[in-house]
Amino acid sequence: MRISFDSVAQVYDRTRGPPGHVMKQLSDTLIGELRGYKTVLDVGVGTGRFAKPLQAKDFEVVGVDISRKMMGKAVEKGVDNLFRGDACFLPFVDNSFDVAVCVHILHLICEWKIALREICRVTQGIMVSTNYVRRDPLREAYNRLLKGYGCESRRLGKGEWELKDLVKPLKTVFVASYDASADRRLVFLGQRVYSSQWEIPEEVNRKVVDELKRQFAGKVSPQELQILVWDIKDLKDFCVRFGNNPV
Ligand SMILES: C[S@@+](CC[C@H](N)C(=O)[O-])C[C@H]1O[C@@H](n2cnc3c(N)ncnc32)[C@H](O)[C@@H]1O
């Protein structure tokens, strides 16, 4: 089973991630962390949110994604070197890249450990991802209310941010602290734009979001964003340990 983002390519950039100025701090910090490396594989490159600023700084970035429409958006921004492919079967020879950028993709893949093994096979230096440090009361309440209707948000694999509990990152880098606005996310939750919501019946989602509006309208919650950096060798050791038990 694969989750393509074709259906949300049009709205992806304006419905995802932190506010614009934090996104800029994120890409600046990422560029700083990758200094000294040259070749980068962006796994699940999407609309090129990371590939674009990295290519602008002369990194040799290759992006891979299963969604033509997401990559179409990246092309519109001027991103090149894009391949349509599956993270579990990367079309590259061993040790092709210095760095793998892996942001918000492993949770979409049931066999996420296979994808991780593939990333380790084609990368020789580090893997980087992002992590939101603080709890997310709005999302927690959403999931709790859904359960009351016998529904659950979809999550197939482990998030990169959960990987840090299985394999210790080499480094954790502070990016920014900011206030996340509930109102903005309530609009997007109401439109079921997040992949975890796509199987929630519209009627249930509407009732849950109406309740959330009563609880969260006008509120903000403090958030902190980090970059996680793993040594590929540590991830490879983890992959050897899971052996033939990939899910
Ligand atoms: C949440 S988006 C993240 C995009 C980008 N990394 C970012 O942070 O903006 C997930 C992306 O992974 C892609 N994707 C999902 N499963 C995939 C797979 N098995 N192989 C390659 N790409 C995949 C989706 O099409 C989508 O573009």
Tab-separated table of C-alpha atoms in Angstrom, residues 106-233:
chain	number	residue	atom	x	y	z
A	106	LEU	CA	8.439	7.083	7.030
A	107	HIS	CA	5.092	7.330	8.859
A	108	LEU	CA	3.390	6.860	5.463
A	109	ILE	CA	5.119	3.553	4.731
A	110	CYS	CA	4.036	0.325	6.360
A	111	GLU	CA	7.437	-1.281	5.649
A	112	TRP	CA	9.245	1.823	6.930
A	113	LYS	CA	12.238	-0.254	8.036
A	114	ILE	CA	12.723	-1.450	4.449
A	115	ALA	CA	12.700	2.183	3.329
A	116	LEU	CA	15.241	3.001	6.043
A	117	ARG	CA	17.445	0.119	4.902
A	118	GLU	CA	17.281	1.445	1.342
A	119	ILE	CA	18.170	4.962	2.519
A	120	CYS	CA	21.167	3.520	4.415
A	121	ARG	CA	22.232	1.525	1.351
A	122	VAL	CA	22.430	4.570	-0.919
A	123	THR	CA	23.797	7.050	1.651
A	124	GLN	CA	27.244	7.101	3.205
A	125	GLY	CA	27.258	10.082	5.604
A	126	ILE	CA	24.232	11.263	7.544
A	127	MET	CA	20.430	11.280	7.506
A	128	VAL	CA	18.564	14.402	8.630
A	129	SER	CA	14.970	14.991	9.636
A	130	THR	CA	12.842	17.342	11.744
A	131	ASN	CA	11.246	17.066	15.157
A	132	TYR	CA	8.564	19.072	16.944
A	133	VAL	CA	9.540	19.063	20.600
A	134	ARG	CA	6.405	20.171	22.430
A	135	ARG	CA	3.162	18.273	22.764
A	136	ASP	CA	0.420	19.103	20.288
A	137	PRO	CA	-2.771	19.488	22.391
A	138	LEU	CA	-4.950	20.163	19.332
A	139	ARG	CA	-3.897	16.948	17.569
A	140	GLU	CA	-4.176	14.974	20.816
A	141	ALA	CA	-7.742	16.231	21.327
A	142	TYR	CA	-8.573	15.448	17.675
A	143	ASN	CA	-7.403	11.842	18.093
A	144	ARG	CA	-9.217	11.476	21.418
A	145	LEU	CA	-12.506	12.743	19.978
A	146	LEU	CA	-12.145	10.510	16.915
A	147	LYS	CA	-11.830	7.488	19.185
A	148	GLY	CA	-15.204	8.409	20.681
A	149	TYR	CA	-16.658	7.801	17.196
A	150	GLY	CA	-14.755	4.524	16.799
A	151	CYS	CA	-12.293	6.072	14.302
A	152	GLU	CA	-8.532	6.482	14.259
A	153	SER	CA	-6.073	8.714	12.434
A	154	ARG	CA	-4.114	6.696	9.915
A	155	ARG	CA	-0.449	6.024	10.613
A	156	LEU	CA	1.313	3.196	8.767
A	157	GLY	CA	4.992	3.448	9.693
A	158	LYS	CA	7.044	5.145	12.388
A	159	GLY	CA	7.695	8.854	12.103
A	160	GLU	CA	11.280	10.005	11.716
A	161	TRP	CA	10.715	11.893	14.973
A	162	GLU	CA	10.002	8.523	16.680
A	163	LEU	CA	13.143	6.983	15.242
A	164	LYS	CA	15.172	9.049	17.717
A	165	ASP	CA	13.842	6.756	20.494
A	166	LEU	CA	15.186	3.695	18.638
A	167	VAL	CA	18.464	5.085	17.307
A	168	LYS	CA	20.176	7.949	19.126
A	169	PRO	CA	20.868	10.855	16.770
A	170	LEU	CA	24.414	12.115	16.432
A	171	LYS	CA	23.113	15.611	16.970
A	172	THR	CA	19.936	17.534	17.764
A	173	VAL	CA	19.916	21.100	16.483
A	174	PHE	CA	17.587	23.844	17.740
A	175	VAL	CA	15.802	25.695	14.894
A	176	ALA	CA	13.151	27.961	16.417
A	177	SER	CA	10.486	28.440	19.068
A	178	TYR	CA	7.157	29.878	17.985
A	179	ASP	CA	3.444	29.988	18.796
A	180	ALA	CA	1.341	27.627	16.674
A	181	SER	CA	-2.102	29.060	15.904
A	182	ALA	CA	-5.009	26.673	16.462
A	183	ASP	CA	-7.314	28.642	14.143
A	184	ARG	CA	-5.149	28.010	11.087
A	185	ARG	CA	-4.980	24.268	11.748
A	186	LEU	CA	-8.678	24.020	12.572
A	187	VAL	CA	-9.448	25.231	9.048
A	188	PHE	CA	-7.178	22.577	7.523
A	189	LEU	CA	-8.425	19.820	9.837
A	190	GLY	CA	-11.953	20.771	8.751
A	191	GLN	CA	-10.927	20.306	5.113
A	192	ARG	CA	-9.323	16.886	5.830
A	193	VAL	CA	-6.107	17.914	4.121
A	194	TYR	CA	-3.788	15.774	6.293
A	195	SER	CA	-3.072	12.237	5.070
A	196	SER	CA	-3.900	10.811	8.516
A	197	GLN	CA	-7.496	12.045	7.989
A	198	TRP	CA	-8.208	10.726	4.520
A	199	GLU	CA	-10.054	7.651	5.763
A	200	ILE	CA	-12.093	9.479	8.403
A	201	PRO	CA	-15.742	9.809	7.295
A	202	GLU	CA	-16.585	13.429	6.444
A	203	GLU	CA	-19.487	13.555	8.887
A	204	VAL	CA	-17.372	12.307	11.809
A	205	ASN	CA	-14.597	14.756	10.930
A	206	ARG	CA	-17.084	17.645	10.859
A	207	LYS	CA	-18.452	16.809	14.318
A	208	VAL	CA	-14.966	16.422	15.787
A	209	VAL	CA	-13.722	19.693	14.287
A	210	ASP	CA	-16.853	21.541	15.508
A	211	GLU	CA	-16.058	20.342	19.036
A	212	LEU	CA	-12.401	21.338	18.636
A	213	LYS	CA	-13.453	24.833	17.548
A	214	ARG	CA	-15.369	25.181	20.825
A	215	GLN	CA	-12.253	24.139	22.783
A	216	PHE	CA	-9.399	25.734	20.815
A	217	ALA	CA	-10.614	28.731	18.782
A	218	GLY	CA	-8.320	31.729	19.268
A	219	LYS	CA	-5.704	29.711	21.161
A	220	VAL	CA	-2.018	29.284	20.447
A	221	SER	CA	0.340	26.620	21.717
A	222	PRO	CA	4.094	26.985	22.133
A	223	GLN	CA	6.117	24.838	19.754
A	224	GLU	CA	9.801	24.192	19.219
A	225	LEU	CA	11.346	22.831	16.050
A	226	GLN	CA	14.582	20.832	15.837
A	227	ILE	CA	16.679	19.140	13.189
A	228	LEU	CA	17.769	15.588	13.971
A	229	VAL	CA	21.012	14.289	12.477
A	230	TRP	CA	21.858	10.570	12.455
A	231	ASP	CA	25.116	8.917	11.508
A	232	ILE	CA	24.248	6.476	8.726
A	233	LYS	CA	26.459	3.869	10.433
